[in-house]
JSON list of C-alpha atoms in Angstrom, two decimals:
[
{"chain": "H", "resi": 1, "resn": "UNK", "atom": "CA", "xyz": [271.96, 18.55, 95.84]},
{"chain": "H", "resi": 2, "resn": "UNK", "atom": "CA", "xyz": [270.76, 18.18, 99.39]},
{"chain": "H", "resi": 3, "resn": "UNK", "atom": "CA", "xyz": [268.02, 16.12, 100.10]},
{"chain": "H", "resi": 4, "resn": "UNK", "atom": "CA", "xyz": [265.06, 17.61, 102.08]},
{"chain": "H", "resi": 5, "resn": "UNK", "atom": "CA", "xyz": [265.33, 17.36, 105.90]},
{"chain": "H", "resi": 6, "resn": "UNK", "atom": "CA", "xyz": [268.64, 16.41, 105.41]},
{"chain": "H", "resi": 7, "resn": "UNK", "atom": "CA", "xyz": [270.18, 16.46, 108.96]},
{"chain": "H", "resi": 8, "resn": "UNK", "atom": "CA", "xyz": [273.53, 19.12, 109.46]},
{"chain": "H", "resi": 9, "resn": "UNK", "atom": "CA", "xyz": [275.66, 17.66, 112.62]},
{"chain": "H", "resi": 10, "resn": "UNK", "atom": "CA", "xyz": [277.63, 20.79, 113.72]},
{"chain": "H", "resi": 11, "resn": "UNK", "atom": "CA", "xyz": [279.99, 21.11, 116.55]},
{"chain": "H", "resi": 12, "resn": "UNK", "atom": "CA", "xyz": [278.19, 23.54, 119.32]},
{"chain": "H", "resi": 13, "resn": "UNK", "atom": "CA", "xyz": [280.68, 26.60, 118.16]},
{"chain": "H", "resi": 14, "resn": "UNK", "atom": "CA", "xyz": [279.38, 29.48, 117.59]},
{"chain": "H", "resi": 15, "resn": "UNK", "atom": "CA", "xyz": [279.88, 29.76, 113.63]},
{"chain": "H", "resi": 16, "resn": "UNK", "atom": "CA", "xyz": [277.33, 27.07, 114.07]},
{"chain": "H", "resi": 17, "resn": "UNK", "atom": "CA", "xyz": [274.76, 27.85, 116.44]},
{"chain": "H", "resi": 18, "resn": "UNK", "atom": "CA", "xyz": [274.18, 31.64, 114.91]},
{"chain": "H", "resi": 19, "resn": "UNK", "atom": "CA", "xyz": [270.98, 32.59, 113.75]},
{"chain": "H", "resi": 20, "resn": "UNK", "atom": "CA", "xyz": [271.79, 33.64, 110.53]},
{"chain": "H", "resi": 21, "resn": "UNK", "atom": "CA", "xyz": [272.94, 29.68, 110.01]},
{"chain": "H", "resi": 22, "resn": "UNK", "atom": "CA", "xyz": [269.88, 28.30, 111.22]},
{"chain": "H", "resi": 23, "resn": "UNK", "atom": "CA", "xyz": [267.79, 30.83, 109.05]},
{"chain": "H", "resi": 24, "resn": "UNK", "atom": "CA", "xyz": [270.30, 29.28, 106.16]},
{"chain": "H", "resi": 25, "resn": "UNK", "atom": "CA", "xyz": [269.06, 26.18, 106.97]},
{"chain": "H", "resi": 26, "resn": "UNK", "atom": "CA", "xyz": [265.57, 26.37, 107.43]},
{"chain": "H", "resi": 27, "resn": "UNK", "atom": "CA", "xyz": [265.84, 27.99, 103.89]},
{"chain": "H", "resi": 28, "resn": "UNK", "atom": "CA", "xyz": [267.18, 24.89, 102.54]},
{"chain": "H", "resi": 29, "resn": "UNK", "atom": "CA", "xyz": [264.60, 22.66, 104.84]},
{"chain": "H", "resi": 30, "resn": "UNK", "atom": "CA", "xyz": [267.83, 21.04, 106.53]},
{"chain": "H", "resi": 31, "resn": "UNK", "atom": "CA", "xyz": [266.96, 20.10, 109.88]},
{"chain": "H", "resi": 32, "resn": "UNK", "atom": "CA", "xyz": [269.79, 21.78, 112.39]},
{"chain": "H", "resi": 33, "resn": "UNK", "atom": "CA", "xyz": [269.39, 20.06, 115.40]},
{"chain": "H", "resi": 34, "resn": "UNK", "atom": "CA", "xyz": [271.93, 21.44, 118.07]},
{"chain": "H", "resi": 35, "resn": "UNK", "atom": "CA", "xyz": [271.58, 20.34, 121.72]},
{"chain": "H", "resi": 36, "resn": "UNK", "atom": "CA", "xyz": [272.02, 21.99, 125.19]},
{"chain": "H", "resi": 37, "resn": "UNK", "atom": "CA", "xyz": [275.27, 23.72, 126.19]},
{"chain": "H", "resi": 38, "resn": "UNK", "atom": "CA", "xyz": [277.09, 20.62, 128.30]},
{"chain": "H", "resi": 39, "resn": "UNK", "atom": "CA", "xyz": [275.65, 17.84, 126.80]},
{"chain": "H", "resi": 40, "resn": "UNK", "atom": "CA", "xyz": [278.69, 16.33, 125.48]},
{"chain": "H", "resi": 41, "resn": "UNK", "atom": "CA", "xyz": [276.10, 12.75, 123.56]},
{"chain": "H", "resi": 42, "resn": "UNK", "atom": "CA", "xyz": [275.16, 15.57, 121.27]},
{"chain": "H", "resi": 43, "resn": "UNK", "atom": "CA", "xyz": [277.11, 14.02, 118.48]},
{"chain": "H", "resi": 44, "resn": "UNK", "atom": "CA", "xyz": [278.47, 10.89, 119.91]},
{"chain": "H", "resi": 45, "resn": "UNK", "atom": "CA", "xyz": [276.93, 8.83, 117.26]},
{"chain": "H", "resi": 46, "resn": "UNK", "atom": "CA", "xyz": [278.12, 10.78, 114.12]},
{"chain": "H", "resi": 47, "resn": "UNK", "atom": "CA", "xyz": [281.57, 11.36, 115.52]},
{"chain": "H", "resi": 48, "resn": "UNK", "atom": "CA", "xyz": [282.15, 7.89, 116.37]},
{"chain": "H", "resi": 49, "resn": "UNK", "atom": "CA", "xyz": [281.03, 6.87, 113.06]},
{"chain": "H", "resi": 50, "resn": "UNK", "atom": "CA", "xyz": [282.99, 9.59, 111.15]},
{"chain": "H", "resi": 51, "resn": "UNK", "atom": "CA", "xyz": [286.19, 8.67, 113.37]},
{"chain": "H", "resi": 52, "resn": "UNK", "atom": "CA", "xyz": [285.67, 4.74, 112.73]},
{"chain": "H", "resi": 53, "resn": "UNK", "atom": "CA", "xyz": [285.58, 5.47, 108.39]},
{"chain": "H", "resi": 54, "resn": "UNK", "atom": "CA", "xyz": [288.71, 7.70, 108.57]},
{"chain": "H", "resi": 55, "resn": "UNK", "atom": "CA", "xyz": [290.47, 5.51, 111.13]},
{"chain": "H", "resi": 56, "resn": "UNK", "atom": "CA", "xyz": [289.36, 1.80, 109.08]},
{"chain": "H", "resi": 57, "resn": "UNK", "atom": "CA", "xyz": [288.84, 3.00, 105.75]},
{"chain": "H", "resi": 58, "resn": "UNK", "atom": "CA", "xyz": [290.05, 6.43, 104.60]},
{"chain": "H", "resi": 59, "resn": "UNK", "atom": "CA", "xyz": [293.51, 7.13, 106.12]},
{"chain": "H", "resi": 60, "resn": "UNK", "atom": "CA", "xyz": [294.60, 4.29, 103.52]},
{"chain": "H", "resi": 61, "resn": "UNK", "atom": "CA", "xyz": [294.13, 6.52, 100.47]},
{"chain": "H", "resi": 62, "resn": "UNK", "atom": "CA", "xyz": [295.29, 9.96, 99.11]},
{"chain": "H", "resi": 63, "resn": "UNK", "atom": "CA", "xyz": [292.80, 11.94, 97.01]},
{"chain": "H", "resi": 64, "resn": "UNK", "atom": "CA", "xyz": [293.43, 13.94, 94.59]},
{"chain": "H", "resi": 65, "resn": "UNK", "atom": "CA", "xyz": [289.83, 15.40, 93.41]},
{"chain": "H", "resi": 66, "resn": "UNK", "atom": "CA", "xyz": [286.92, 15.86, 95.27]},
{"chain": "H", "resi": 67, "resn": "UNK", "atom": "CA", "xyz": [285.22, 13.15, 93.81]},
{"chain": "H", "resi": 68, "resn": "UNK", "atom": "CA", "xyz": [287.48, 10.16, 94.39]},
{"chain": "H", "resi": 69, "resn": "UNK", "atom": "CA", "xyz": [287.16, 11.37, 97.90]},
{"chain": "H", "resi": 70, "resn": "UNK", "atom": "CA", "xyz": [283.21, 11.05, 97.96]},
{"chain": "H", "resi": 71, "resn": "UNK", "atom": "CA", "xyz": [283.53, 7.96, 96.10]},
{"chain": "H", "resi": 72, "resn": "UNK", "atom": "CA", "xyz": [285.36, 6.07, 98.36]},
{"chain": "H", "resi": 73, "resn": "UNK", "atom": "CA", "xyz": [283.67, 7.62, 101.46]},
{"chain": "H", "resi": 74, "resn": "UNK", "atom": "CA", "xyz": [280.22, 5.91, 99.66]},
{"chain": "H", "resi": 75, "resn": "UNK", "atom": "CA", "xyz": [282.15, 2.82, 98.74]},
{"chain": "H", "resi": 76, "resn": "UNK", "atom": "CA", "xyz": [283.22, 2.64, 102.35]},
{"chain": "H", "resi": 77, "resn": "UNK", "atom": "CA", "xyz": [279.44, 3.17, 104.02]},
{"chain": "H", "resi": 78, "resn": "UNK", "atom": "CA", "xyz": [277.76, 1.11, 101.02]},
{"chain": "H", "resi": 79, "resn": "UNK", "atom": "CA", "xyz": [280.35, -1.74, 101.00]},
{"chain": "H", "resi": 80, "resn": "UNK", "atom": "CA", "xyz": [282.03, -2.41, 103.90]},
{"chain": "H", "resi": 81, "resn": "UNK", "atom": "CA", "xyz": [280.04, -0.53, 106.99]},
{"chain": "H", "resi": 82, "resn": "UNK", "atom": "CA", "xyz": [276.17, -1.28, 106.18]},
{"chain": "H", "resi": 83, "resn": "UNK", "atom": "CA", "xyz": [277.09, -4.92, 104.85]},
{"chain": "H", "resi": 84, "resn": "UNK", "atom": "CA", "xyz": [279.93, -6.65, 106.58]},
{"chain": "H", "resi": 85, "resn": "UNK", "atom": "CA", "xyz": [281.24, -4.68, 109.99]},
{"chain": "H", "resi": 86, "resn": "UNK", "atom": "CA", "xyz": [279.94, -5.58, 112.97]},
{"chain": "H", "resi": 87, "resn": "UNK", "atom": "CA", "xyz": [277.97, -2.48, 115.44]},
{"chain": "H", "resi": 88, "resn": "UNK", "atom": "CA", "xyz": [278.43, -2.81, 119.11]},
{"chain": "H", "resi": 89, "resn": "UNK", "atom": "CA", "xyz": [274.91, -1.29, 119.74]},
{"chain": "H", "resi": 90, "resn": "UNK", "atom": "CA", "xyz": [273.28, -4.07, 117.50]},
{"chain": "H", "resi": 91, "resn": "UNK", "atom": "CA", "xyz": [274.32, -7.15, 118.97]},
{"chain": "H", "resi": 92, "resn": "UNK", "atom": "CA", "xyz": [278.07, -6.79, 116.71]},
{"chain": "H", "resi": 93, "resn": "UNK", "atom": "CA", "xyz": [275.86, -7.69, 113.91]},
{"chain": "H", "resi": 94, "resn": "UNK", "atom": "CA", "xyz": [275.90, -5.27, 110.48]},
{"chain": "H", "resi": 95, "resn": "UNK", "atom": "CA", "xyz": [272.89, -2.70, 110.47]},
{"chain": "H", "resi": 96, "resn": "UNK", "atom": "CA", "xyz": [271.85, -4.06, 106.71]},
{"chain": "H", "resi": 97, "resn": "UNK", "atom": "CA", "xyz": [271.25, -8.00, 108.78]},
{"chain": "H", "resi": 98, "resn": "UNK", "atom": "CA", "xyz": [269.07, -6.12, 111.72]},
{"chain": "H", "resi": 99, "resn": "UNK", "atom": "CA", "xyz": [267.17, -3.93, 108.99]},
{"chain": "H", "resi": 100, "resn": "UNK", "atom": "CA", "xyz": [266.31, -7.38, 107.12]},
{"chain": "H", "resi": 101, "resn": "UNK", "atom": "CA", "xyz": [265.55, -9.00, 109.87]},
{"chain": "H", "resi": 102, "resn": "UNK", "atom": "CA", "xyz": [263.18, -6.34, 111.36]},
{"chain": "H", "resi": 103, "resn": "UNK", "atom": "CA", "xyz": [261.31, -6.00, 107.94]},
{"chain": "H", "resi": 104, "resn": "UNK", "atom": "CA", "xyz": [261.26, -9.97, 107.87]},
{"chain": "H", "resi": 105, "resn": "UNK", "atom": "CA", "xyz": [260.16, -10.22, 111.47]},
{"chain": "H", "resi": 106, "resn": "UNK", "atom": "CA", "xyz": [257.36, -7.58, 110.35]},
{"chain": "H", "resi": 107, "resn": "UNK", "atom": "CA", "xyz": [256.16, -9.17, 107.43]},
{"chain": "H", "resi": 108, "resn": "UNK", "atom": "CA", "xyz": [255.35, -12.44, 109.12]},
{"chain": "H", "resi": 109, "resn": "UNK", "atom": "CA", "xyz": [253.70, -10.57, 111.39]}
]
């Protein structure tokens, strides 16, 4: 079940920038944002995240079913990246510590 205004990354090719997609989309109020021709930050972020769980995390298992696969892939984001591994763009500190410390920073406030 998607979640509304759930975000859908796509590459730029066009099986993903069609119109009929986006009108897909809208129907199921995902948000479809897809950048200028060129612009090669589009999806930095998600592919360097996506790339660091397969490279760190998934390449050490073999699925079988579908959901072993989306098990671990939660496990991984839950347990391991949100918690315990350090992001260069935060100061190599875990997102979960900055989000605590923002909302503690903005209750004292």
């Amino acid at each position: 079940m998607l979640q509304p205004d759930a975000g859908f990354h796509p590459d730029r090719g066009s099986n993903y920038t069609s119109e009929e997609l986006g009108r897909f989309l809208t129907g199921l109020r995902v948000r479809h944002p897809v950048g200028r021709a060129g612009v090669r930050y589009d999806n930095a972020m998600a592919e360097s995240f996506f790339s660091a769980i397969k490279n760190e995390w998934l390449h050490r298992f073999v699925f079988t079913i579908r959901a072993k696969a989306k098990r671990q892939v939660i496990r991984s984001i839950e347990g391991f990246c949100n918690h315990r591994r350090p992001h260069p763009a935060l100061g190599y500190r875990p997102p979960l510590g900055v989000l605590n410390e923002s909302l503690s920073t903005r209750a004292a406030a």
